Amino acid sequence: MKKMRTYLFLLCSLLLCLAGCGSQGKLNEGDCPGIVSFTSIPKEFSLMEENLQKEFYVTVHLTNLSTEKEYRITLNQENGFKQNVSMFPGNYKVTTAASLSTLVGLEVKAADDIVTFDRGRDTIVSITPKNAESFAEHWMETHPQAEILSADKFSRLIQVNRKVVTIKDAIPELGLSDMTENLDAYDKTTLSDTERGISIVLQNQSSSPKPLSECEVLSLTVTKNSVVFPDGVTLGMSPEKVCHRDTGLYGEPTKFRGFFLYGWDLDDNQAVYEDPISGDRITIGLSADGKRIRAIVYELGVFHK
């Protein structure tokens, strides 16, 4: 019986500890004022697609080192990337993360790993870009050129490295492969750049080996925001801006495909555009919440020259 009481005491102590430690705190429950803000935002942020600017946010966690109570702050365009807080006095660990990393490509860091909140003074918690230079370069490269803005969606043109090229010409432009390399008869190969989220499938459709330069492009898949498609379409855009029947850049899709697993919050909804002349097909993958384009696949009707 004594052993059972000991077990019950230990169990109750554990439950009380779990209830008190690591719990979520409210941002206005203390009496030590402070400001949490994302500063030094690169000017190239304004070059991002409007939908991405609206959806992007920075998450900041302040964890009290004594109580382990955690405070979560969200900084976004709506609150001007700034949040006023009132904390209990003490030292707090600062951790942070930026959303939509594969589409936006902006990393962040805290100016201080530990901050102290005291009564009678404002505590400033500054979050700054970690990779401002590479972020700026990326969005300069993906800023749509006039040629791509006026191109037809089935033109097989894309913009990479600030250049407008055909899908096949993107292979040497991106350094994906040596185009003199041979591919066996009827064989297929996938050339990829995982950092940019680009893959291109080629096939030798003849009965003898051929260099890649003479092989047919079957498809281009883009999963990161590194390619601009005709009409300036990029990943991260709202589906409505691209796929709306009347006002969308690409107009009404030929068809929609997708499925939904109830209770699992998993879906794979796609807008599909088909060109009856060339046989080309564009598949636009939508995010699970339906707020942005997450992937684009361009399949070439290679038998229709």
PDB file of N, CA, C and O in Angstrom, residues 27-28 30-36 83-89 116-125:
ATOM      1  N   LEU A  27       0.501  36.949 -24.222  1.00  0.00           N
ATOM      2  CA  LEU A  27       1.451  38.016 -24.519  1.00  0.00           C
ATOM      3  C   LEU A  27       1.252  39.268 -23.680  1.00  0.00           C
ATOM      4  O   LEU A  27       2.075  40.184 -23.735  1.00  0.00           O
ATOM      5  N   ASN A  28       0.175  39.345 -22.909  1.00  0.00           N
ATOM      6  CA  ASN A  28      -0.091  40.550 -22.109  1.00  0.00           C
ATOM      7  C   ASN A  28      -0.254  40.234 -20.631  1.00  0.00           C
ATOM      8  O   ASN A  28      -0.850  41.001 -19.887  1.00  0.00           O
ATOM      9  N   GLY A  30       2.134  39.815 -18.253  1.00  0.00           N
ATOM     10  CA  GLY A  30       3.129  40.338 -17.323  1.00  0.00           C
ATOM     11  C   GLY A  30       3.088  41.844 -17.210  1.00  0.00           C
ATOM     12  O   GLY A  30       2.178  42.510 -17.723  1.00  0.00           O
ATOM     13  N   ASP A  31       4.093  42.408 -16.526  1.00  0.00           N
ATOM     14  CA  ASP A  31       4.153  43.864 -16.360  1.00  0.00           C
ATOM     15  C   ASP A  31       5.483  44.442 -16.838  1.00  0.00           C
ATOM     16  O   ASP A  31       5.868  45.544 -16.441  1.00  0.00           O
ATOM     17  N   CYS A  32       6.182  43.670 -17.689  1.00  0.00           N
ATOM     18  CA  CYS A  32       7.437  44.154 -18.265  1.00  0.00           C
ATOM     19  C   CYS A  32       7.226  44.353 -19.767  1.00  0.00           C
ATOM     20  O   CYS A  32       7.113  43.376 -20.515  1.00  0.00           O
ATOM     21  N   PRO A  33       7.151  45.595 -20.231  1.00  0.00           N
ATOM     22  CA  PRO A  33       6.823  45.846 -21.641  1.00  0.00           C
ATOM     23  C   PRO A  33       7.976  45.502 -22.584  1.00  0.00           C
ATOM     24  O   PRO A  33       9.147  45.534 -22.211  1.00  0.00           O
ATOM     25  N   GLY A  34       7.594  45.177 -23.813  1.00  0.00           N
ATOM     26  CA  GLY A  34       8.611  44.891 -24.817  1.00  0.00           C
ATOM     27  C   GLY A  34       8.031  44.961 -26.215  1.00  0.00           C
ATOM     28  O   GLY A  34       6.809  45.021 -26.408  1.00  0.00           O
ATOM     29  N   ILE A  35       8.905  44.995 -27.189  1.00  0.00           N
ATOM     30  CA  ILE A  35       8.505  45.025 -28.604  1.00  0.00           C
ATOM     31  C   ILE A  35       9.290  43.948 -29.343  1.00  0.00           C
ATOM     32  O   ILE A  35      10.519  43.907 -29.271  1.00  0.00           O
ATOM     33  N   VAL A  36       8.552  43.093 -30.045  1.00  0.00           N
ATOM     34  CA  VAL A  36       9.161  42.061 -30.882  1.00  0.00           C
ATOM     35  C   VAL A  36       8.931  42.470 -32.327  1.00  0.00           C
ATOM     36  O   VAL A  36       7.790  42.687 -32.745  1.00  0.00           O
ATOM     37  N   GLN A  83       5.086  43.399 -32.836  1.00  0.00           N
ATOM     38  CA  GLN A  83       4.114  42.989 -31.825  1.00  0.00           C
ATOM     39  C   GLN A  83       4.543  43.499 -30.456  1.00  0.00           C
ATOM     40  O   GLN A  83       5.673  43.266 -30.017  1.00  0.00           O
ATOM     41  N   ASN A  84       3.644  44.213 -29.758  1.00  0.00           N
ATOM     42  CA  ASN A  84       3.893  44.639 -28.389  1.00  0.00           C
ATOM     43  C   ASN A  84       3.566  43.494 -27.429  1.00  0.00           C
ATOM     44  O   ASN A  84       2.575  42.779 -27.623  1.00  0.00           O
ATOM     45  N   VAL A  85       4.390  43.328 -26.400  1.00  0.00           N
ATOM     46  CA  VAL A  85       4.174  42.268 -25.417  1.00  0.00           C
ATOM     47  C   VAL A  85       4.356  42.833 -24.014  1.00  0.00           C
ATOM     48  O   VAL A  85       4.983  43.889 -23.824  1.00  0.00           O
ATOM     49  N   SER A  86       3.805  42.137 -23.014  1.00  0.00           N
ATOM     50  CA  SER A  86       4.023  42.455 -21.602  1.00  0.00           C
ATOM     51  C   SER A  86       4.328  41.135 -20.894  1.00  0.00           C
ATOM     52  O   SER A  86       3.445  40.290 -20.726  1.00  0.00           O
ATOM     53  N   MET A  87       5.575  40.958 -20.481  1.00  0.00           N
ATOM     54  CA  MET A  87       6.038  39.690 -19.954  1.00  0.00           C
ATOM     55  C   MET A  87       6.324  39.776 -18.463  1.00  0.00           C
ATOM     56  O   MET A  87       6.474  40.860 -17.897  1.00  0.00           O
ATOM     57  N   PHE A  88       6.432  38.623 -17.829  1.00  0.00           N
ATOM     58  CA  PHE A  88       6.918  38.563 -16.456  1.00  0.00           C
ATOM     59  C   PHE A  88       8.422  38.809 -16.466  1.00  0.00           C
ATOM     60  O   PHE A  88       9.115  38.509 -17.446  1.00  0.00           O
ATOM     61  N   PRO A  89       8.981  39.373 -15.398  1.00  0.00           N
ATOM     62  CA  PRO A  89      10.427  39.607 -15.364  1.00  0.00           C
ATOM     63  C   PRO A  89      11.200  38.295 -15.438  1.00  0.00           C
ATOM     64  O   PRO A  89      10.754  37.261 -14.930  1.00  0.00           O
ATOM     65  N   THR A 116      16.391  39.802 -21.639  1.00  0.00           N
ATOM     66  CA  THR A 116      15.930  39.969 -20.265  1.00  0.00           C
ATOM     67  C   THR A 116      14.816  41.008 -20.206  1.00  0.00           C
ATOM     68  O   THR A 116      14.971  42.127 -20.725  1.00  0.00           O
ATOM     69  N   PHE A 117      13.701  40.636 -19.608  1.00  0.00           N
ATOM     70  CA  PHE A 117      12.585  41.562 -19.399  1.00  0.00           C
ATOM     71  C   PHE A 117      12.627  42.048 -17.954  1.00  0.00           C
ATOM     72  O   PHE A 117      12.665  41.257 -17.010  1.00  0.00           O
ATOM     73  N   ASP A 118      12.657  43.385 -17.782  1.00  0.00           N
ATOM     74  CA  ASP A 118      12.661  44.027 -16.460  1.00  0.00           C
ATOM     75  C   ASP A 118      11.519  45.023 -16.391  1.00  0.00           C
ATOM     76  O   ASP A 118      11.070  45.559 -17.411  1.00  0.00           O
ATOM     77  N   ARG A 119      11.080  45.298 -15.176  1.00  0.00           N
ATOM     78  CA  ARG A 119      10.061  46.329 -14.979  1.00  0.00           C
ATOM     79  C   ARG A 119      10.674  47.713 -15.204  1.00  0.00           C
ATOM     80  O   ARG A 119      11.830  47.954 -14.906  1.00  0.00           O
ATOM     81  N   GLY A 120       9.870  48.594 -15.760  1.00  0.00           N
ATOM     82  CA  GLY A 120      10.297  49.974 -15.904  1.00  0.00           C
ATOM     83  C   GLY A 120      11.081  50.284 -17.163  1.00  0.00           C
ATOM     84  O   GLY A 120      11.559  51.416 -17.327  1.00  0.00           O
ATOM     85  N   ARG A 121      11.250  49.323 -18.060  1.00  0.00           N
ATOM     86  CA  ARG A 121      11.943  49.625 -19.316  1.00  0.00           C
ATOM     87  C   ARG A 121      11.406  48.729 -20.425  1.00  0.00           C
ATOM     88  O   ARG A 121      10.901  47.635 -20.176  1.00  0.00           O
ATOM     89  N   ASP A 122      11.508  49.205 -21.650  1.00  0.00           N
ATOM     90  CA  ASP A 122      11.088  48.422 -22.807  1.00  0.00           C
ATOM     91  C   ASP A 122      12.226  47.494 -23.233  1.00  0.00           C
ATOM     92  O   ASP A 122      13.381  47.919 -23.340  1.00  0.00           O
ATOM     93  N   THR A 123      11.887  46.252 -23.474  1.00  0.00           N
ATOM     94  CA  THR A 123      12.855  45.286 -23.987  1.00  0.00           C
ATOM     95  C   THR A 123      12.613  45.097 -25.479  1.00  0.00           C
ATOM     96  O   THR A 123      11.479  44.821 -25.901  1.00  0.00           O
ATOM     97  N   ILE A 124      13.650  45.262 -26.254  1.00  0.00           N
ATOM     98  CA  ILE A 124      13.540  45.136 -27.709  1.00  0.00           C
ATOM     99  C   ILE A 124      14.033  43.752 -28.141  1.00  0.00           C
ATOM    100  O   ILE A 124      15.166  43.365 -27.828  1.00  0.00           O
ATOM    101  N   VAL A 125      13.174  43.025 -28.837  1.00  0.00           N
ATOM    102  CA  VAL A 125      13.548  41.727 -29.395  1.00  0.00           C
ATOM    103  C   VAL A 125      13.563  41.881 -30.915  1.00  0.00           C
ATOM    104  O   VAL A 125      12.514  42.000 -31.555  1.00  0.00           O
TER     105      VAL A 125
END
